[in-house]
mmCIF file of C-alpha atoms in Angstrom:
data_model
loop_
_atom_site.group_PDB
_atom_site.id
_atom_site.type_symbol
_atom_site.label_atom_id
_atom_site.label_comp_id
_atom_site.label_asym_id
_atom_site.label_seq_id
_atom_site.Cartn_x
_atom_site.Cartn_y
_atom_site.Cartn_z
ATOM 1 C CA MET A 88 0.118 -0.259 -0.087
ATOM 2 C CA PRO A 89 1.339 3.466 -0.765
ATOM 3 C CA LYS A 90 2.530 5.554 2.085
ATOM 4 C CA ASP A 91 -0.043 8.373 0.781
ATOM 5 C CA LYS A 92 -2.694 6.025 0.678
ATOM 6 C CA SER A 93 -5.100 7.262 3.515
ATOM 7 C CA ARG A 94 -6.529 5.381 6.351
ATOM 8 C CA PRO A 95 -9.837 4.542 6.462
ATOM 9 C CA PRO A 96 -11.641 6.018 9.333
ATOM 10 C CA LEU A 97 -10.821 4.207 12.609
ATOM 11 C CA ASP A 98 -14.581 4.243 13.635
ATOM 12 C CA ARG A 99 -15.401 2.049 10.236
ATOM 13 C CA PRO A 100 -12.767 -0.399 10.216
ATOM 14 C CA TRP A 101 -14.816 -3.212 8.810
ATOM 15 C CA GLU A 102 -15.610 -1.379 5.553
ATOM 16 C CA SER A 103 -12.010 -1.739 4.267
ATOM 17 C CA GLY A 104 -10.653 -4.832 6.230
ATOM 18 C CA TRP A 105 -8.524 -2.959 8.265
ATOM 19 C CA ALA A 106 -8.342 -3.100 12.347
ATOM 20 C CA PRO A 107 -5.869 -1.389 14.452
ATOM 21 C CA ASP A 108 -3.175 -2.979 16.508
ATOM 22 C CA THR A 109 -3.999 -3.782 20.014
ATOM 23 C CA THR A 110 -0.756 -5.798 21.239
ATOM 24 C CA ARG A 111 0.845 -2.628 22.437
ATOM 25 C CA ALA A 112 -1.874 -1.028 23.909
ATOM 26 C CA PRO A 113 -0.944 2.502 25.583
ATOM 27 C CA GLY A 114 0.245 2.298 29.431
ATOM 28 C CA THR A 115 0.835 -1.685 29.558
ATOM 29 C CA ARG A 116 4.543 -1.140 30.731
ATOM 30 C CA ARG A 117 3.142 0.965 33.160
ATOM 31 C CA LEU A 118 0.568 -1.405 34.438
ATOM 32 C CA TRP A 119 3.023 -4.632 34.720
ATOM 33 C CA LEU A 120 5.788 -2.366 36.776
ATOM 34 C CA ALA A 121 3.098 -1.354 39.117
ATOM 35 C CA GLY A 122 1.758 -4.937 39.328
ATOM 36 C CA ALA A 123 5.340 -6.053 40.077
ATOM 37 C CA LEU A 124 5.550 -3.208 42.839
ATOM 38 C CA ALA A 125 2.755 -4.338 44.523
ATOM 39 C CA LEU A 126 3.599 -8.006 44.278
ATOM 40 C CA ALA A 127 6.995 -7.406 46.302
ATOM 41 C CA THR A 128 5.580 -5.177 48.596
ATOM 42 C CA ILE A 129 3.011 -7.979 49.653
ATOM 43 C CA THR A 130 5.960 -10.495 50.202
ATOM 44 C CA ALA A 131 7.512 -8.108 52.137
ATOM 45 C CA CYS A 132 5.005 -7.472 54.429
ATOM 46 C CA VAL A 133 4.246 -11.614 54.750
ATOM 47 C CA THR A 134 7.876 -12.107 55.249
ATOM 48 C CA ALA A 135 7.969 -9.197 57.963
ATOM 49 C CA VAL A 136 5.000 -10.525 60.051
ATOM 50 C CA THR A 137 6.389 -14.314 59.886
ATOM 51 C CA VAL A 138 9.719 -13.059 61.505
ATOM 52 C CA LEU A 139 7.826 -10.778 64.035
ATOM 53 C CA GLU A 140 5.212 -13.794 64.846
ATOM 54 C CA LYS A 141 8.387 -16.544 65.022
ATOM 55 C CA GLU A 142 10.226 -13.661 67.478
ATOM 56 C CA SER A 143 6.965 -13.402 69.476
ATOM 57 C CA SER A 144 6.956 -16.981 70.132
ATOM 58 C CA GLU A 145 10.253 -17.743 71.536
ATOM 59 C CA PRO A 146 10.317 -17.113 75.680
ATOM 60 C CA ALA A 147 12.258 -14.287 76.819
ATOM 61 C CA PRO A 148 15.028 -15.231 78.976
ATOM 62 C CA GLU A 149 14.688 -14.377 82.513
ATOM 63 C CA ALA A 150 17.121 -12.572 84.405
ATOM 64 C CA ALA A 151 18.178 -14.210 87.678
ATOM 65 C CA GLU A 152 17.201 -11.581 90.465
ATOM 66 C CA PRO A 153 18.427 -12.406 93.991
ATOM 67 C CA THR A 154 15.993 -12.987 96.640
ATOM 68 C CA THR A 155 14.923 -10.070 98.482
ATOM 69 C CA LEU A 156 12.557 -9.803 101.537
ATOM 70 C CA GLY A 157 10.123 -7.307 100.580
ATOM 71 C CA SER A 158 8.402 -6.997 103.947
ATOM 72 C CA SER A 159 11.041 -6.986 106.115
ATOM 73 C CA ALA A 160 14.268 -5.210 104.199
ATOM 74 C CA PRO A 161 13.698 -1.854 103.602
ATOM 75 C CA GLY A 162 14.321 -0.291 100.496
ATOM 76 C CA GLY A 163 14.540 -3.420 98.395
ATOM 77 C CA LEU A 164 17.635 -4.600 100.002
ATOM 78 C CA ILE A 165 18.803 -8.231 99.992
ATOM 79 C CA SER A 166 18.469 -9.739 102.947
ATOM 80 C CA PHE A 167 20.367 -12.709 104.170
ATOM 81 C CA ALA A 168 19.647 -15.068 107.150
ATOM 82 C CA THR A 169 22.472 -14.799 109.592
ATOM 83 C CA PRO A 170 22.706 -18.115 111.715
ATOM 84 C CA SER A 171 22.209 -17.998 115.393
ATOM 85 C CA LYS A 172 25.100 -18.266 117.699
ATOM 86 C CA GLY A 173 25.969 -21.370 119.737
ATOM 87 C CA THR A 174 23.997 -23.714 117.886
ATOM 88 C CA GLY A 175 26.837 -25.881 117.116
ATOM 89 C CA GLU A 176 25.984 -26.543 113.248
ATOM 90 C CA THR A 177 27.875 -25.348 110.386
ATOM 91 C CA PRO A 178 26.233 -24.189 107.455
ATOM 92 C CA GLY A 179 26.791 -25.666 104.166
ATOM 93 C CA ALA A 180 25.249 -27.284 101.243
ATOM 94 C CA ASP A 181 22.853 -29.380 102.684
ATOM 95 C CA GLY A 182 21.663 -26.588 105.542
ATOM 96 C CA ASP A 183 18.090 -28.427 105.848
ATOM 97 C CA ARG A 184 19.973 -31.966 106.899
ATOM 98 C CA PRO A 185 20.164 -32.253 110.472
ATOM 99 C CA SER A 186 23.607 -32.407 112.085
ATOM 100 C CA SER A 187 24.583 -36.361 111.776
ATOM 101 C CA THR A 188 25.965 -36.140 115.352
ATOM 102 C CA PRO A 189 23.269 -34.576 117.503
ATOM 103 C CA THR A 190 23.739 -33.387 120.960
ATOM 104 C CA PRO A 191 22.364 -35.828 123.795
ATOM 105 C CA SER A 192 19.968 -33.800 126.175
ATOM 106 C CA THR A 193 21.677 -33.176 129.413
ATOM 107 C CA SER A 194 18.339 -33.065 131.376
ATOM 108 C CA ALA A 195 15.853 -35.839 131.583
ATOM 109 C CA SER A 196 13.326 -33.434 132.399
ATOM 110 C CA THR A 197 13.188 -31.581 129.211
ATOM 111 C CA GLY A 198 11.186 -33.934 127.368
ATOM 112 C CA ALA A 199 7.967 -35.618 128.106
ATOM 113 C CA ASP A 200 7.363 -38.995 129.449
ATOM 114 C CA PRO A 201 6.494 -41.318 126.675
ATOM 115 C CA SER A 202 4.604 -43.282 129.068
ATOM 116 C CA PRO A 203 2.208 -42.496 131.926
ATOM 117 C CA GLU A 204 3.046 -43.576 135.608
ATOM 118 C CA PRO A 205 0.776 -46.381 136.323
ATOM 119 C CA GLU A 206 -1.528 -45.816 139.127
ATOM 120 C CA GLU A 207 -0.575 -46.983 142.743
ATOM 121 C CA LYS A 208 -2.580 -50.182 143.365
ATOM 122 C CA ALA A 209 -0.332 -51.274 146.301
ATOM 123 C CA PRO A 210 0.768 -48.953 149.187
ATOM 124 C CA LYS A 211 4.083 -48.599 150.403
ATOM 125 C CA PRO A 212 3.748 -48.339 154.220
ATOM 126 C CA SER A 213 7.620 -48.390 154.780
ATOM 127 C CA PRO A 214 10.700 -47.442 152.786
ATOM 128 C CA SER A 215 11.875 -50.826 153.812
ATOM 129 C CA ARG A 216 8.850 -53.041 152.089
ATOM 130 C CA ALA A 217 10.968 -53.945 149.294
ATOM 131 C CA THR A 218 13.569 -55.512 151.109
ATOM 132 C CA SER A 219 12.444 -56.540 154.546
ATOM 133 C CA LYS A 220 10.310 -59.714 154.932
ATOM 134 C CA PRO A 221 7.064 -60.075 157.024
ATOM 135 C CA PRO A 222 7.679 -60.968 160.526
ATOM 136 C CA LYS A 223 7.015 -64.805 160.937
ATOM 137 C CA PRO A 224 4.172 -65.808 163.352
ATOM 138 C CA PRO A 225 5.165 -67.002 166.787
ATOM 139 C CA ALA A 226 6.072 -70.939 166.781
ATOM 140 C CA SER A 227 3.023 -72.097 168.778
ATOM 141 C CA ASP A 228 -0.301 -74.537 168.377
ATOM 142 C CA GLY A 229 -1.925 -70.871 167.385
ATOM 143 C CA THR A 230 -1.662 -67.695 166.347
ATOM 144 C CA SER A 231 -3.679 -64.223 167.687
ATOM 145 C CA ILE A 232 -3.937 -61.017 165.792
ATOM 146 C CA ARG A 233 -3.754 -57.685 167.793
ATOM 147 C CA SER A 234 -4.386 -54.323 166.542
ATOM 148 C CA VAL A 235 -1.498 -51.515 166.525
ATOM 149 C CA ASN A 236 -3.767 -48.695 167.587
ATOM 150 C CA TYR A 237 -5.993 -50.692 169.868
ATOM 151 C CA PRO A 238 -3.183 -53.102 171.226
ATOM 152 C CA ASP A 239 -5.620 -54.576 173.783
ATOM 153 C CA ARG A 240 -7.866 -55.938 171.134
ATOM 154 C CA TYR A 241 -8.085 -59.052 169.414
ATOM 155 C CA TRP A 242 -9.310 -60.479 166.085
ATOM 156 C CA ARG A 243 -12.460 -62.697 166.995
ATOM 157 C CA VAL A 244 -15.167 -64.567 165.434
ATOM 158 C CA ARG A 245 -18.434 -63.834 166.785
ATOM 159 C CA ASP A 246 -21.981 -64.711 165.285
ATOM 160 C CA GLY A 247 -19.634 -65.391 162.242
ATOM 161 C CA TYR A 248 -18.285 -62.055 161.585
ATOM 162 C CA VAL A 249 -14.591 -61.414 162.724
ATOM 163 C CA ARG A 250 -14.588 -58.352 165.113
ATOM 164 C CA LEU A 251 -11.882 -56.471 166.861
ATOM 165 C CA ASP A 252 -12.768 -57.091 170.572
ATOM 166 C CA GLN A 253 -11.068 -57.142 174.007
ATOM 167 C CA ILE A 254 -10.583 -60.745 175.299
ATOM 168 C CA GLY A 255 -11.195 -61.592 178.959
ATOM 169 C CA SER A 256 -9.980 -64.334 180.652
ATOM 170 C CA GLY A 257 -12.900 -66.884 179.832
ATOM 171 C CA PRO A 258 -11.704 -69.642 177.710
ATOM 172 C CA GLU A 259 -14.357 -69.577 174.853
ATOM 173 C CA GLN A 260 -13.392 -66.092 174.163
ATOM 174 C CA ARG A 261 -9.538 -66.942 174.022
ATOM 175 C CA GLU A 262 -10.283 -69.901 171.612
ATOM 176 C CA ASP A 263 -12.244 -67.342 169.376
ATOM 177 C CA ALA A 264 -9.630 -65.228 169.279
ATOM 178 C CA THR A 265 -6.843 -68.035 168.223
ATOM 179 C CA PHE A 266 -6.733 -68.906 164.802
ATOM 180 C CA GLU A 267 -3.946 -71.521 162.945
ATOM 181 C CA ARG A 268 -1.890 -69.972 160.112
ATOM 182 C CA VAL A 269 -1.286 -72.050 157.113
ATOM 183 C CA SER A 270 0.057 -71.576 153.432
ATOM 184 C CA GLY A 271 -2.642 -69.390 151.624
ATOM 185 C CA LEU A 272 -4.993 -71.687 149.843
ATOM 186 C CA ALA A 273 -4.690 -69.471 146.548
ATOM 187 C CA ASP A 274 -0.854 -68.664 147.088
ATOM 188 C CA SER A 275 1.402 -70.342 148.976
ATOM 189 C CA SER A 276 3.551 -67.408 149.846
ATOM 190 C CA CYS A 277 0.560 -65.813 151.751
ATOM 191 C CA TYR A 278 -1.720 -66.760 154.735
ATOM 192 C CA SER A 279 -5.017 -68.300 155.163
ATOM 193 C CA PHE A 280 -6.348 -68.262 158.982
ATOM 194 C CA THR A 281 -8.428 -71.336 160.125
ATOM 195 C CA THR A 282 -10.697 -71.375 163.223
ATOM 196 C CA ALA A 283 -10.470 -74.277 165.961
ATOM 197 C CA ASP A 284 -13.749 -76.168 164.154
ATOM 198 C CA GLY A 285 -11.811 -75.986 160.773
ATOM 199 C CA ARG A 286 -13.183 -73.135 159.010
ATOM 200 C CA TYR A 287 -11.383 -70.476 157.443
ATOM 201 C CA LEU A 288 -11.613 -66.510 157.434
ATOM 202 C CA ARG A 289 -12.814 -65.159 154.148
ATOM 203 C CA HIS A 290 -14.013 -62.080 152.992
ATOM 204 C CA ARG A 291 -17.553 -61.749 151.712
ATOM 205 C CA SER A 292 -18.956 -58.395 150.416
ATOM 206 C CA PHE A 293 -15.896 -56.927 151.578
ATOM 207 C CA VAL A 294 -16.417 -58.132 155.171
ATOM 208 C CA LEU A 295 -14.387 -60.844 157.096
ATOM 209 C CA VAL A 296 -16.305 -63.833 158.124
ATOM 210 C CA GLU A 297 -15.703 -67.193 158.791
ATOM 211 C CA ASP A 298 -17.107 -69.933 156.397
ATOM 212 C CA THR A 299 -16.511 -73.535 155.186
ATOM 213 C CA ASP A 300 -14.186 -74.320 152.534
ATOM 214 C CA ASP A 301 -16.583 -75.403 149.470
ATOM 215 C CA GLY A 302 -13.384 -76.211 147.152
ATOM 216 C CA SER A 303 -14.028 -73.298 144.791
ATOM 217 C CA VAL A 304 -11.347 -70.955 143.297
ATOM 218 C CA LEU A 305 -12.902 -68.113 144.436
ATOM 219 C CA PHE A 306 -13.186 -69.181 148.063
ATOM 220 C CA ARG A 307 -9.500 -70.048 147.772
ATOM 221 C CA LYS A 308 -8.676 -66.450 146.532
ATOM 222 C CA ASP A 309 -11.143 -64.949 149.232
ATOM 223 C CA ALA A 310 -9.590 -66.643 152.035
ATOM 224 C CA THR A 311 -5.828 -65.591 151.018
ATOM 225 C CA PHE A 312 -4.037 -62.803 152.223
ATOM 226 C CA CYS A 313 -0.724 -61.412 151.928
ATOM 227 C CA PRO A 314 1.686 -59.807 154.433
ATOM 228 C CA ARG A 315 3.237 -56.429 153.816
ATOM 229 C CA PRO A 316 5.468 -55.075 156.232
ATOM 230 C CA THR A 317 4.551 -51.457 157.563
ATOM 231 C CA ALA A 318 5.350 -49.301 160.490
ATOM 232 C CA PRO A 319 5.753 -49.510 163.411
ATOM 233 C CA SER A 320 8.509 -52.387 163.220
ATOM 234 C CA GLY A 321 7.097 -55.852 163.366
ATOM 235 C CA ALA A 322 3.598 -55.234 162.056
ATOM 236 C CA VAL A 323 2.047 -56.030 158.912
ATOM 237 C CA MET A 324 -0.765 -55.222 156.768
ATOM 238 C CA LEU A 325 -3.013 -58.012 154.848
ATOM 239 C CA GLU A 326 -3.762 -57.540 151.258
ATOM 240 C CA SER A 327 -6.316 -59.558 149.575
ATOM 241 C CA VAL A 328 -5.129 -61.477 146.480
ATOM 242 C CA ASN A 329 -7.819 -61.078 144.341
ATOM 243 C CA TYR A 330 -8.363 -57.563 145.008
ATOM 244 C CA PRO A 331 -4.931 -56.314 145.049
ATOM 245 C CA GLY A 332 -4.720 -52.546 146.766
ATOM 246 C CA ARG A 333 -7.374 -53.892 149.180
ATOM 247 C CA PHE A 334 -6.473 -54.439 153.058
ATOM 248 C CA LEU A 335 -7.969 -55.499 155.802
ATOM 249 C CA ARG A 336 -8.883 -52.942 158.384
ATOM 250 C CA HIS A 337 -11.182 -52.364 161.501
ATOM 251 C CA ARG A 338 -13.964 -49.813 161.203
ATOM 252 C CA ASN A 339 -16.191 -49.558 164.309
ATOM 253 C CA PHE A 340 -14.191 -52.755 165.592
ATOM 254 C CA GLN A 341 -15.333 -54.820 162.695
ATOM 255 C CA LEU A 342 -13.024 -56.415 159.921
ATOM 256 C CA ARG A 343 -13.554 -54.962 156.605
ATOM 257 C CA LEU A 344 -11.570 -55.115 152.847
ATOM 258 C CA GLU A 345 -11.525 -51.496 151.919
ATOM 259 C CA PRO A 346 -8.713 -49.872 149.767
ATOM 260 C CA TYR A 347 -5.569 -48.425 150.458
ATOM 261 C CA ARG A 348 -5.581 -44.440 151.117
ATOM 262 C CA HIS A 349 -2.546 -42.224 151.705
ATOM 263 C CA ASP A 350 -3.603 -41.270 155.543
ATOM 264 C CA GLY A 351 -2.591 -41.822 159.273
ATOM 265 C CA LEU A 352 -5.889 -43.213 160.503
ATOM 266 C CA TYR A 353 -6.056 -45.901 157.480
ATOM 267 C CA ARG A 354 -2.818 -47.108 157.939
ATOM 268 C CA ALA A 355 -3.043 -47.315 161.946
ATOM 269 C CA ASP A 356 -6.547 -49.361 161.425
ATOM 270 C CA SER A 357 -5.149 -51.870 158.703
ATOM 271 C CA ALA A 358 -1.921 -52.131 160.904
ATOM 272 C CA PHE A 359 -1.613 -55.634 163.272
ATOM 273 C CA ARG A 360 0.664 -57.665 164.960
ATOM 274 C CA LEU A 361 0.781 -61.537 164.550
ATOM 275 C CA VAL A 362 1.308 -62.884 168.192
ATOM 276 C CA ALA A 363 1.497 -65.979 170.574
ATOM 277 C CA GLY A 364 -2.128 -67.760 170.325
ATOM 278 C CA LEU A 365 -4.085 -66.867 173.190
ATOM 279 C CA ASP A 366 -5.497 -70.306 173.860
#
């Protein structure tokens, strides 16, 4: 086509078959540059966000700070415990561990007694009770039992009961106040007392009476009494075998079995002497 040939009007290209070249539209290069810049900007933002999130997820190292006593040390000063003097312990790496060689206590009274003291069941009439032996009854055909605080009165069986009576010169009274001491029916180291007709003295309902041996275990225990030395010298207290801590004593001049009491009247009423038989 000649150079001077005029182009058909652009608004009617179909009349001559000519079409405009649209492969290089104006502004295409600038669009490509703007798109590349936007893509680079987005990539940089994503990278920065990823780095920041990674750094924030890592724990920050904590600085070691000395322990302070905020409530006791003024001004936030560091407070160190001062070992007390005279304790005998040397502070070390294992300061919480007690000393391997503890110092024994020099006084037994500083600690509590692990076990309570048992109740005193039997009396201690005299300091020599543990070593002294009860006096032997007189070597005669019979034994009479005389009161210490009423030396003119003796045990005597009257109407089945044993009383503390004054003994006259009559043979019947003297026979009723004379007994035979035999080995204890329930304990051979203790005493049992028999009357002239072969009966035994036993406690029944804690009252001393005369009774016939029925062969039972209860009777043998009721008729057995153990001598305990007491003041004055040569006197004894008679303790029940089956009721330890109860002793024979006279009350209103009647022989009874009563618990021991730490008073002078009880000890005097329960102290007797074994003397030669009156019969």
